[in-house]
Protein backbone atom coordinates (compact mmCIF):
# COMPACT_ATOMS: atom_id res chain seq x y z
CA UNK A 1 0.00 0.00 0.00
CA UNK A 2 1.03 3.59 -0.56
CA UNK A 3 1.53 5.80 2.44
CA UNK A 4 -0.86 8.64 3.13
CA UNK A 5 -0.31 11.74 1.05
CA UNK A 6 0.59 14.99 2.69
CA UNK A 7 -1.30 17.56 0.64
CA UNK A 8 -0.87 21.31 1.02
CA UNK A 9 -3.12 23.34 -1.25
CA UNK A 10 -3.55 27.02 -1.75
CA UNK A 11 -5.69 28.98 -4.17
CA UNK A 12 -4.43 28.18 -7.65
CA UNK A 13 -3.75 31.16 -9.88
CA UNK A 14 -2.50 31.69 -13.42
CA UNK A 15 1.00 32.07 -11.94
CA UNK A 16 0.95 28.78 -9.99
CA UNK A 17 1.69 25.15 -10.64
CA UNK A 18 1.17 22.09 -8.48
CA UNK A 19 4.29 20.16 -7.54
CA UNK A 20 4.41 16.66 -6.02
CA UNK A 21 7.52 15.44 -4.20
CA UNK A 22 7.78 11.68 -3.62
CA UNK A 23 9.90 10.30 -0.78
CA UNK A 24 10.13 6.72 -2.00
CA UNK A 25 11.21 3.63 -0.08
CA UNK A 26 13.88 1.91 -2.18
CA UNK A 27 14.90 -1.73 -1.95
CA UNK A 28 16.99 -4.28 -3.84
CA UNK A 29 14.29 -5.23 -6.36
CA UNK A 30 14.51 -2.85 -9.32
CA UNK A 31 11.14 -3.83 -10.80
CA UNK A 32 9.43 -3.30 -7.43
CA UNK A 33 11.12 0.09 -7.01
CA UNK A 34 9.95 1.23 -10.43
CA UNK A 35 6.43 -0.08 -9.81
CA UNK A 36 6.22 1.91 -6.56
CA UNK A 37 7.43 5.02 -8.36
CA UNK A 38 4.76 4.53 -11.04
CA UNK A 39 2.09 4.16 -8.34
CA UNK A 40 3.12 7.43 -6.72
CA UNK A 41 3.14 9.22 -10.09
CA UNK A 42 -0.42 8.04 -10.65
CA UNK A 43 -1.35 9.17 -7.13
CA UNK A 44 0.18 12.61 -7.82
CA UNK A 45 -1.98 12.93 -10.92
CA UNK A 46 -5.05 12.14 -8.83
CA UNK A 47 -4.04 15.10 -6.66
CA UNK A 48 -3.93 17.26 -9.82
CA UNK A 49 -0.16 17.74 -9.77
CA UNK A 50 1.42 19.31 -12.86
CA UNK A 51 4.87 17.93 -12.00
CA UNK A 52 5.94 14.97 -9.88
CA UNK A 53 9.53 14.51 -8.68
CA UNK A 54 11.18 11.27 -7.57
CA UNK A 55 14.28 10.94 -5.36
CA UNK A 56 17.89 10.21 -6.18
CA UNK A 57 18.54 6.55 -7.09
CA UNK A 58 14.87 5.61 -6.94
CA UNK A 59 15.28 2.37 -8.90
CA UNK A 60 18.33 1.05 -7.04
CA UNK A 61 20.02 1.12 -3.66
CA UNK A 62 22.47 4.02 -3.39
CA UNK A 63 26.09 2.87 -3.32
CA UNK A 64 29.12 2.38 -5.53
CA UNK A 65 28.70 -1.40 -5.35
CA UNK A 66 25.19 -1.11 -6.87
CA UNK A 67 25.59 1.38 -9.70
CA UNK A 68 26.95 -1.00 -12.35
CA UNK A 69 24.41 -3.72 -11.53
CA UNK A 70 21.39 -1.43 -11.82
CA UNK A 71 22.64 0.83 -14.63
CA UNK A 72 20.61 1.22 -17.83
CA UNK A 73 20.76 2.98 -21.13
CA UNK A 74 18.69 6.17 -21.39
CA UNK A 75 16.15 6.34 -23.01
CA UNK A 76 16.07 2.69 -24.05
CA UNK A 77 16.18 0.95 -20.67
CA UNK A 78 13.26 -0.59 -18.82
CA UNK A 79 13.03 2.24 -16.29
CA UNK A 80 12.86 4.85 -19.04
CA UNK A 81 10.14 2.86 -20.77
CA UNK A 82 8.06 2.76 -17.58
CA UNK A 83 8.52 6.49 -16.96
CA UNK A 84 7.62 7.41 -20.52
CA UNK A 85 4.45 5.33 -20.36
CA UNK A 86 3.23 6.61 -16.99
CA UNK A 87 3.94 10.24 -17.96
CA UNK A 88 1.98 9.78 -21.20
CA UNK A 89 -0.88 7.84 -19.63
CA UNK A 90 -1.34 10.45 -16.90
CA UNK A 91 -0.43 13.52 -18.97
CA UNK A 92 2.01 14.74 -16.32
CA UNK A 93 5.58 16.03 -16.18
CA UNK A 94 7.90 13.59 -14.40
CA UNK A 95 11.25 14.63 -12.96
CA UNK A 96 12.56 11.14 -12.54
CA UNK A 97 14.93 11.56 -9.62
CA UNK A 98 18.04 9.73 -10.74
CA UNK A 99 19.04 6.30 -11.97
CA UNK A 100 22.49 4.90 -12.73
CA UNK A 101 22.99 5.46 -16.47
CA UNK A 102 25.31 3.42 -18.66
CA UNK A 103 26.72 4.91 -21.87
CA UNK A 104 29.53 3.01 -23.57
CA UNK A 105 32.01 2.17 -20.81
CA UNK A 106 30.98 4.95 -18.41
CA UNK A 107 28.40 5.23 -15.65
CA UNK A 108 26.58 8.41 -14.64
CA UNK A 109 24.09 9.43 -11.95
CA UNK A 110 21.39 10.85 -14.20
CA UNK A 111 18.10 12.71 -13.83
CA UNK A 112 15.58 12.50 -16.67
CA UNK A 113 12.56 14.72 -17.28
CA UNK A 114 9.55 13.32 -19.14
CA UNK A 115 6.84 15.38 -20.85
CA UNK A 116 3.09 14.67 -20.64
CA UNK A 117 3.28 13.11 -24.11
CA UNK A 118 5.81 10.57 -22.83
CA UNK A 119 8.81 12.06 -24.62
CA UNK A 120 12.17 12.61 -22.93
CA UNK A 121 12.54 16.38 -22.58
CA UNK A 122 16.03 16.67 -21.05
CA UNK A 123 18.46 14.76 -18.89
CA UNK A 124 21.03 15.96 -16.39
CA UNK A 125 24.12 14.08 -15.23
CA UNK A 126 25.39 14.80 -11.72
CA UNK A 127 28.18 17.30 -12.12
CA UNK A 128 29.83 17.22 -8.68
CA UNK A 129 30.61 13.70 -7.51
CA UNK A 130 30.17 12.85 -3.85
CA UNK A 131 33.71 12.17 -2.61
CA UNK A 132 34.00 12.82 1.14
CA UNK A 133 35.88 11.49 4.14
CA UNK A 134 34.52 12.46 7.56
CA UNK A 135 36.77 10.65 10.00
CA UNK A 136 35.03 8.04 12.09
CA UNK A 137 31.63 8.68 10.47
CA UNK A 138 31.39 8.30 6.70
CA UNK A 139 33.69 7.84 3.73
CA UNK A 140 32.23 7.71 0.24
CA UNK A 141 33.67 8.06 -3.27
CA UNK A 142 31.23 8.23 -6.16
CA UNK A 143 34.18 8.80 -8.49
CA UNK A 144 35.27 5.20 -7.91
CA UNK A 145 32.45 4.15 -10.25
CA UNK A 146 30.76 7.24 -11.74
CA UNK A 147 31.82 9.87 -14.26
CA UNK A 148 30.72 13.51 -13.87
CA UNK A 149 28.36 15.34 -16.20
CA UNK A 150 29.40 18.61 -17.80
CA UNK A 151 26.18 20.45 -18.67
CA UNK A 152 23.53 22.50 -16.95
CA UNK A 153 19.92 21.50 -17.63
CA UNK A 154 16.79 23.66 -17.62
CA UNK A 155 13.23 23.21 -18.81
CA UNK A 156 9.96 25.11 -18.50
CA UNK A 157 6.51 24.14 -17.23
CA UNK A 158 3.58 26.60 -17.16
CA UNK A 159 5.87 29.60 -17.30
CA UNK A 160 8.20 28.31 -14.58
CA UNK A 161 11.83 27.78 -15.60
CA UNK A 162 13.39 24.96 -13.59
CA UNK A 163 17.05 24.04 -13.15
CA UNK A 164 18.18 20.55 -12.14
CA UNK A 165 20.97 19.53 -9.79
CA UNK A 166 21.60 16.29 -7.92
CA UNK A 167 22.35 15.99 -4.20
CA UNK A 168 26.00 17.08 -3.68
CA UNK A 169 25.55 19.71 -6.41
CA UNK A 170 23.61 21.85 -3.92
CA UNK A 171 26.82 22.55 -1.99
CA UNK A 172 28.18 24.51 -4.96
CA UNK A 173 26.57 27.94 -4.83
CA UNK A 174 28.09 28.96 -8.17
CA UNK A 175 25.97 26.36 -9.93
CA UNK A 176 22.77 27.71 -8.38
CA UNK A 177 23.83 31.24 -9.35
CA UNK A 178 24.36 30.14 -12.95
CA UNK A 179 20.80 28.78 -13.01
CA UNK A 180 19.57 32.07 -11.54
CA UNK A 181 21.48 33.93 -14.25
CA UNK A 182 19.63 31.81 -16.81
CA UNK A 183 16.28 32.90 -15.46
CA UNK A 184 15.31 29.95 -13.27
CA UNK A 185 12.51 30.41 -10.73
CA UNK A 186 12.93 26.97 -9.18
CA UNK A 187 15.76 24.53 -8.54
CA UNK A 188 15.05 20.85 -7.95
CA UNK A 189 17.66 18.54 -6.44
CA UNK A 190 16.90 14.83 -6.10
CA UNK A 191 19.23 13.94 -3.24
CA UNK A 192 20.18 11.38 -0.61
CA UNK A 193 22.04 13.10 2.22
CA UNK A 194 23.24 10.72 4.90
CA UNK A 195 22.79 10.48 8.65
CA UNK A 196 25.92 12.57 9.31
CA UNK A 197 25.50 15.48 6.89
CA UNK A 198 21.70 15.38 6.73
CA UNK A 199 20.93 16.74 10.20
CA UNK A 200 23.58 19.45 9.81
CA UNK A 201 23.32 20.64 6.23
CA UNK A 202 20.28 19.31 4.34
CA UNK A 203 17.85 22.05 5.32
CA UNK A 204 20.52 24.73 5.71
CA UNK A 205 21.75 24.35 2.14
CA UNK A 206 18.24 24.44 0.68
CA UNK A 207 17.34 27.60 2.55
CA UNK A 208 20.68 29.15 1.57
CA UNK A 209 20.29 28.45 -2.15
CA UNK A 210 16.67 29.66 -2.06
CA UNK A 211 17.58 32.86 -0.23
CA UNK A 212 20.74 33.57 -2.25
CA UNK A 213 18.98 33.24 -5.58
CA UNK A 214 15.44 34.24 -4.61
CA UNK A 215 13.74 31.16 -6.02
CA UNK A 216 12.00 27.98 -4.91
CA UNK A 217 14.18 25.01 -3.97
CA UNK A 218 12.92 21.42 -3.66
CA UNK A 219 15.10 18.54 -2.48
CA UNK A 220 13.63 15.05 -2.77
CA UNK A 221 15.15 12.22 -0.74
CA UNK A 222 14.54 8.50 -0.61
CA UNK A 223 12.85 7.32 2.58
CA UNK A 224 15.22 6.26 5.32
CA UNK A 225 16.29 2.65 5.02
CA UNK A 226 18.05 0.38 7.48
CA UNK A 227 21.74 -0.46 7.76
CA UNK A 228 23.89 -2.05 6.52
CA UNK A 229 24.59 0.10 3.53
CA UNK A 230 23.96 3.77 2.88
CA UNK A 231 21.17 5.24 5.04
CA UNK A 232 19.43 8.35 3.70
CA UNK A 233 18.36 11.18 6.01
CA UNK A 234 14.98 11.63 4.33
CA UNK A 235 13.19 14.92 5.15
CA UNK A 236 12.17 15.89 1.62
CA UNK A 237 11.72 19.67 1.72
CA UNK A 238 10.23 22.57 -0.24
CA UNK A 239 11.56 26.10 0.42
CA UNK A 240 10.25 29.39 -0.96
CA UNK A 241 12.22 32.41 -2.24
CA UNK A 242 12.10 34.04 1.21
CA UNK A 243 13.99 31.04 2.59
CA UNK A 244 10.90 29.77 4.40
CA UNK A 245 10.33 26.02 4.64
CA UNK A 246 6.88 25.42 3.18
CA UNK A 247 6.77 21.63 3.53
CA UNK A 248 8.97 18.99 5.12
CA UNK A 249 8.44 15.24 5.35
CA UNK A 250 9.82 12.93 8.00
CA UNK A 251 11.93 9.85 7.31
CA UNK A 252 9.24 7.44 6.03
CA UNK A 253 7.84 6.89 2.54
CA UNK A 254 5.42 9.71 1.82
CA UNK A 255 4.44 12.41 -0.66
CA UNK A 256 3.75 16.12 -0.43
CA UNK A 257 1.75 18.08 -3.00
CA UNK A 258 2.06 21.85 -2.94
CA UNK A 259 0.99 24.81 -5.05
CA UNK A 260 3.90 26.98 -6.24
CA UNK A 261 3.01 30.67 -6.58
CA UNK A 262 5.45 32.22 -9.04
CA UNK A 263 4.35 35.70 -8.02
CA UNK A 264 6.36 35.20 -4.84
CA UNK A 265 9.54 35.01 -6.92
CA UNK A 266 8.77 38.38 -8.51
CA UNK A 267 7.79 39.82 -5.14
CA UNK A 268 11.05 38.87 -3.42
CA UNK A 269 13.23 39.95 -6.32
CA UNK A 270 11.57 43.35 -6.58
CA UNK A 271 11.63 44.05 -2.84
CA UNK A 272 15.23 42.90 -2.25
CA UNK A 273 16.82 43.57 -5.68
CA UNK A 274 20.18 41.92 -5.10
CA UNK A 275 20.45 40.59 -8.63
CA UNK A 276 20.68 44.09 -10.08
CA UNK A 277 22.92 45.28 -7.25
CA UNK A 278 25.70 42.76 -7.76
CA UNK A 279 29.04 44.41 -8.57
CA UNK A 280 29.65 42.61 -11.83
CA UNK A 281 32.22 45.28 -12.63
CA UNK A 282 34.28 43.65 -9.86
CA UNK A 283 33.13 40.01 -9.81
CA UNK A 284 30.86 37.62 -11.64
CA UNK A 285 29.84 33.98 -11.96
CA UNK A 286 30.31 32.61 -15.46
CA UNK A 287 29.71 29.31 -17.25
CA UNK A 288 32.86 28.37 -19.18
CA UNK A 289 31.36 25.54 -21.23
CA UNK A 290 29.56 27.71 -23.83
Coordinates of C-alpha atoms in Angstrom, one line a residue:
X1 CA 0.0 0.0 0.0
X2 CA 1.0 3.6 -0.6
X3 CA 1.5 5.8 2.4
X4 CA -0.9 8.6 3.1
X5 CA -0.3 11.7 1.0
X6 CA 0.6 15.0 2.7
X7 CA -1.3 17.6 0.6
X8 CA -0.9 21.3 1.0
X9 CA -3.1 23.3 -1.2
X10 CA -3.6 27.0 -1.7
X11 CA -5.7 29.0 -4.2
X12 CA -4.4 28.2 -7.7
X13 CA -3.7 31.2 -9.9
X14 CA -2.5 31.7 -13.4
X15 CA 1.0 32.1 -11.9
X16 CA 0.9 28.8 -10.0
X17 CA 1.7 25.2 -10.6
X18 CA 1.2 22.1 -8.5
X19 CA 4.3 20.2 -7.5
X20 CA 4.4 16.7 -6.0
X21 CA 7.5 15.4 -4.2
X22 CA 7.8 11.7 -3.6
X23 CA 9.9 10.3 -0.8
X24 CA 10.1 6.7 -2.0
X25 CA 11.2 3.6 -0.1
X26 CA 13.9 1.9 -2.2
X27 CA 14.9 -1.7 -1.9
X28 CA 17.0 -4.3 -3.8
X29 CA 14.3 -5.2 -6.4
X30 CA 14.5 -2.8 -9.3
X31 CA 11.1 -3.8 -10.8
X32 CA 9.4 -3.3 -7.4
X33 CA 11.1 0.1 -7.0
X34 CA 9.9 1.2 -10.4
X35 CA 6.4 -0.1 -9.8
X36 CA 6.2 1.9 -6.6
X37 CA 7.4 5.0 -8.4
X38 CA 4.8 4.5 -11.0
X39 CA 2.1 4.2 -8.3
X40 CA 3.1 7.4 -6.7
X41 CA 3.1 9.2 -10.1
X42 CA -0.4 8.0 -10.6
X43 CA -1.3 9.2 -7.1
X44 CA 0.2 12.6 -7.8
X45 CA -2.0 12.9 -10.9
X46 CA -5.0 12.1 -8.8
X47 CA -4.0 15.1 -6.7
X48 CA -3.9 17.3 -9.8
X49 CA -0.2 17.7 -9.8
X50 CA 1.4 19.3 -12.9
X51 CA 4.9 17.9 -12.0
X52 CA 5.9 15.0 -9.9
X53 CA 9.5 14.5 -8.7
X54 CA 11.2 11.3 -7.6
X55 CA 14.3 10.9 -5.4
X56 CA 17.9 10.2 -6.2
X57 CA 18.5 6.5 -7.1
X58 CA 14.9 5.6 -6.9
X59 CA 15.3 2.4 -8.9
X60 CA 18.3 1.0 -7.0
X61 CA 20.0 1.1 -3.7
X62 CA 22.5 4.0 -3.4
X63 CA 26.1 2.9 -3.3
X64 CA 29.1 2.4 -5.5
X65 CA 28.7 -1.4 -5.4
X66 CA 25.2 -1.1 -6.9
X67 CA 25.6 1.4 -9.7
X68 CA 27.0 -1.0 -12.4
X69 CA 24.4 -3.7 -11.5
X70 CA 21.4 -1.4 -11.8
X71 CA 22.6 0.8 -14.6
X72 CA 20.6 1.2 -17.8
X73 CA 20.8 3.0 -21.1
X74 CA 18.7 6.2 -21.4
X75 CA 16.2 6.3 -23.0
X76 CA 16.1 2.7 -24.1
X77 CA 16.2 0.9 -20.7
X78 CA 13.3 -0.6 -18.8
X79 CA 13.0 2.2 -16.3
X80 CA 12.9 4.8 -19.0
X81 CA 10.1 2.9 -20.8
X82 CA 8.1 2.8 -17.6
X83 CA 8.5 6.5 -17.0
X84 CA 7.6 7.4 -20.5
X85 CA 4.5 5.3 -20.4
X86 CA 3.2 6.6 -17.0
X87 CA 3.9 10.2 -18.0
X88 CA 2.0 9.8 -21.2
X89 CA -0.9 7.8 -19.6
X90 CA -1.3 10.4 -16.9
X91 CA -0.4 13.5 -19.0
X92 CA 2.0 14.7 -16.3
X93 CA 5.6 16.0 -16.2
X94 CA 7.9 13.6 -14.4
X95 CA 11.3 14.6 -13.0
X96 CA 12.6 11.1 -12.5
X97 CA 14.9 11.6 -9.6
X98 CA 18.0 9.7 -10.7
X99 CA 19.0 6.3 -12.0
X100 CA 22.5 4.9 -12.7
X101 CA 23.0 5.5 -16.5
X102 CA 25.3 3.4 -18.7
X103 CA 26.7 4.9 -21.9
X104 CA 29.5 3.0 -23.6
X105 CA 32.0 2.2 -20.8
X106 CA 31.0 5.0 -18.4
X107 CA 28.4 5.2 -15.7
X108 CA 26.6 8.4 -14.6
X109 CA 24.1 9.4 -12.0
X110 CA 21.4 10.9 -14.2
X111 CA 18.1 12.7 -13.8
X112 CA 15.6 12.5 -16.7
X113 CA 12.6 14.7 -17.3
X114 CA 9.5 13.3 -19.1
X115 CA 6.8 15.4 -20.8
X116 CA 3.1 14.7 -20.6
X117 CA 3.3 13.1 -24.1
X118 CA 5.8 10.6 -22.8
X119 CA 8.8 12.1 -24.6
X120 CA 12.2 12.6 -22.9
X121 CA 12.5 16.4 -22.6
X122 CA 16.0 16.7 -21.0
X123 CA 18.5 14.8 -18.9
X124 CA 21.0 16.0 -16.4
X125 CA 24.1 14.1 -15.2
X126 CA 25.4 14.8 -11.7
X127 CA 28.2 17.3 -12.1
X128 CA 29.8 17.2 -8.7
X129 CA 30.6 13.7 -7.5
X130 CA 30.2 12.9 -3.8
X131 CA 33.7 12.2 -2.6
X132 CA 34.0 12.8 1.1
X133 CA 35.9 11.5 4.1
X134 CA 34.5 12.5 7.6
X135 CA 36.8 10.6 10.0
X136 CA 35.0 8.0 12.1
X137 CA 31.6 8.7 10.5
X138 CA 31.4 8.3 6.7
X139 CA 33.7 7.8 3.7
X140 CA 32.2 7.7 0.2
X141 CA 33.7 8.1 -3.3
X142 CA 31.2 8.2 -6.2
X143 CA 34.2 8.8 -8.5
X144 CA 35.3 5.2 -7.9
X145 CA 32.4 4.1 -10.2
X146 CA 30.8 7.2 -11.7
X147 CA 31.8 9.9 -14.3
X148 CA 30.7 13.5 -13.9
X149 CA 28.4 15.3 -16.2
X150 CA 29.4 18.6 -17.8
X151 CA 26.2 20.4 -18.7
X152 CA 23.5 22.5 -16.9
X153 CA 19.9 21.5 -17.6
X154 CA 16.8 23.7 -17.6
X155 CA 13.2 23.2 -18.8
X156 CA 10.0 25.1 -18.5
X157 CA 6.5 24.1 -17.2
X158 CA 3.6 26.6 -17.2
X159 CA 5.9 29.6 -17.3
X160 CA 8.2 28.3 -14.6
X161 CA 11.8 27.8 -15.6
X162 CA 13.4 25.0 -13.6
X163 CA 17.0 24.0 -13.1
X164 CA 18.2 20.6 -12.1
X165 CA 21.0 19.5 -9.8
X166 CA 21.6 16.3 -7.9
X167 CA 22.3 16.0 -4.2
X168 CA 26.0 17.1 -3.7
X169 CA 25.5 19.7 -6.4
X170 CA 23.6 21.8 -3.9
X171 CA 26.8 22.6 -2.0
X172 CA 28.2 24.5 -5.0
X173 CA 26.6 27.9 -4.8
X174 CA 28.1 29.0 -8.2
X175 CA 26.0 26.4 -9.9
X176 CA 22.8 27.7 -8.4
X177 CA 23.8 31.2 -9.3
X178 CA 24.4 30.1 -12.9
X179 CA 20.8 28.8 -13.0
X180 CA 19.6 32.1 -11.5
X181 CA 21.5 33.9 -14.2
X182 CA 19.6 31.8 -16.8
X183 CA 16.3 32.9 -15.5
X184 CA 15.3 30.0 -13.3
X185 CA 12.5 30.4 -10.7
X186 CA 12.9 27.0 -9.2
X187 CA 15.8 24.5 -8.5
X188 CA 15.1 20.9 -7.9
X189 CA 17.7 18.5 -6.4
X190 CA 16.9 14.8 -6.1
X191 CA 19.2 13.9 -3.2
X192 CA 20.2 11.4 -0.6
X193 CA 22.0 13.1 2.2
X194 CA 23.2 10.7 4.9
X195 CA 22.8 10.5 8.7
X196 CA 25.9 12.6 9.3
X197 CA 25.5 15.5 6.9
X198 CA 21.7 15.4 6.7
X199 CA 20.9 16.7 10.2
X200 CA 23.6 19.4 9.8
X201 CA 23.3 20.6 6.2
X202 CA 20.3 19.3 4.3
X203 CA 17.9 22.1 5.3
X204 CA 20.5 24.7 5.7
X205 CA 21.8 24.3 2.1
X206 CA 18.2 24.4 0.7
X207 CA 17.3 27.6 2.6
X208 CA 20.7 29.2 1.6
X209 CA 20.3 28.4 -2.2
X210 CA 16.7 29.7 -2.1
X211 CA 17.6 32.9 -0.2
X212 CA 20.7 33.6 -2.3
X213 CA 19.0 33.2 -5.6
X214 CA 15.4 34.2 -4.6
X215 CA 13.7 31.2 -6.0
X216 CA 12.0 28.0 -4.9
X217 CA 14.2 25.0 -4.0
X218 CA 12.9 21.4 -3.7
X219 CA 15.1 18.5 -2.5
X220 CA 13.6 15.1 -2.8
X221 CA 15.2 12.2 -0.7
X222 CA 14.5 8.5 -0.6
X223 CA 12.8 7.3 2.6
X224 CA 15.2 6.3 5.3
X225 CA 16.3 2.6 5.0
X226 CA 18.0 0.4 7.5
X227 CA 21.7 -0.5 7.8
X228 CA 23.9 -2.1 6.5
X229 CA 24.6 0.1 3.5
X230 CA 24.0 3.8 2.9
X231 CA 21.2 5.2 5.0
X232 CA 19.4 8.3 3.7
X233 CA 18.4 11.2 6.0
X234 CA 15.0 11.6 4.3
X235 CA 13.2 14.9 5.1
X236 CA 12.2 15.9 1.6
X237 CA 11.7 19.7 1.7
X238 CA 10.2 22.6 -0.2
X239 CA 11.6 26.1 0.4
X240 CA 10.3 29.4 -1.0
X241 CA 12.2 32.4 -2.2
X242 CA 12.1 34.0 1.2
X243 CA 14.0 31.0 2.6
X244 CA 10.9 29.8 4.4
X245 CA 10.3 26.0 4.6
X246 CA 6.9 25.4 3.2
X247 CA 6.8 21.6 3.5
X248 CA 9.0 19.0 5.1
X249 CA 8.4 15.2 5.3
X250 CA 9.8 12.9 8.0
X251 CA 11.9 9.9 7.3
X252 CA 9.2 7.4 6.0
X253 CA 7.8 6.9 2.5
X254 CA 5.4 9.7 1.8
X255 CA 4.4 12.4 -0.7
X256 CA 3.7 16.1 -0.4
X257 CA 1.8 18.1 -3.0
X258 CA 2.1 21.9 -2.9
X259 CA 1.0 24.8 -5.1
X260 CA 3.9 27.0 -6.2
X261 CA 3.0 30.7 -6.6
X262 CA 5.4 32.2 -9.0
X263 CA 4.3 35.7 -8.0
X264 CA 6.4 35.2 -4.8
X265 CA 9.5 35.0 -6.9
X266 CA 8.8 38.4 -8.5
X267 CA 7.8 39.8 -5.1
X268 CA 11.0 38.9 -3.4
X269 CA 13.2 40.0 -6.3
X270 CA 11.6 43.3 -6.6
X271 CA 11.6 44.1 -2.8
X272 CA 15.2 42.9 -2.3
X273 CA 16.8 43.6 -5.7
X274 CA 20.2 41.9 -5.1
X275 CA 20.4 40.6 -8.6
X276 CA 20.7 44.1 -10.1
X277 CA 22.9 45.3 -7.2
X278 CA 25.7 42.8 -7.8
X279 CA 29.0 44.4 -8.6
X280 CA 29.7 42.6 -11.8
X281 CA 32.2 45.3 -12.6
X282 CA 34.3 43.7 -9.9
X283 CA 33.1 40.0 -9.8
X284 CA 30.9 37.6 -11.6
X285 CA 29.8 34.0 -12.0
X286 CA 30.3 32.6 -15.5
X287 CA 29.7 29.3 -17.3
X288 CA 32.9 28.4 -19.2
X289 CA 31.4 25.5 -21.2
X290 CA 29.6 27.7 -23.8

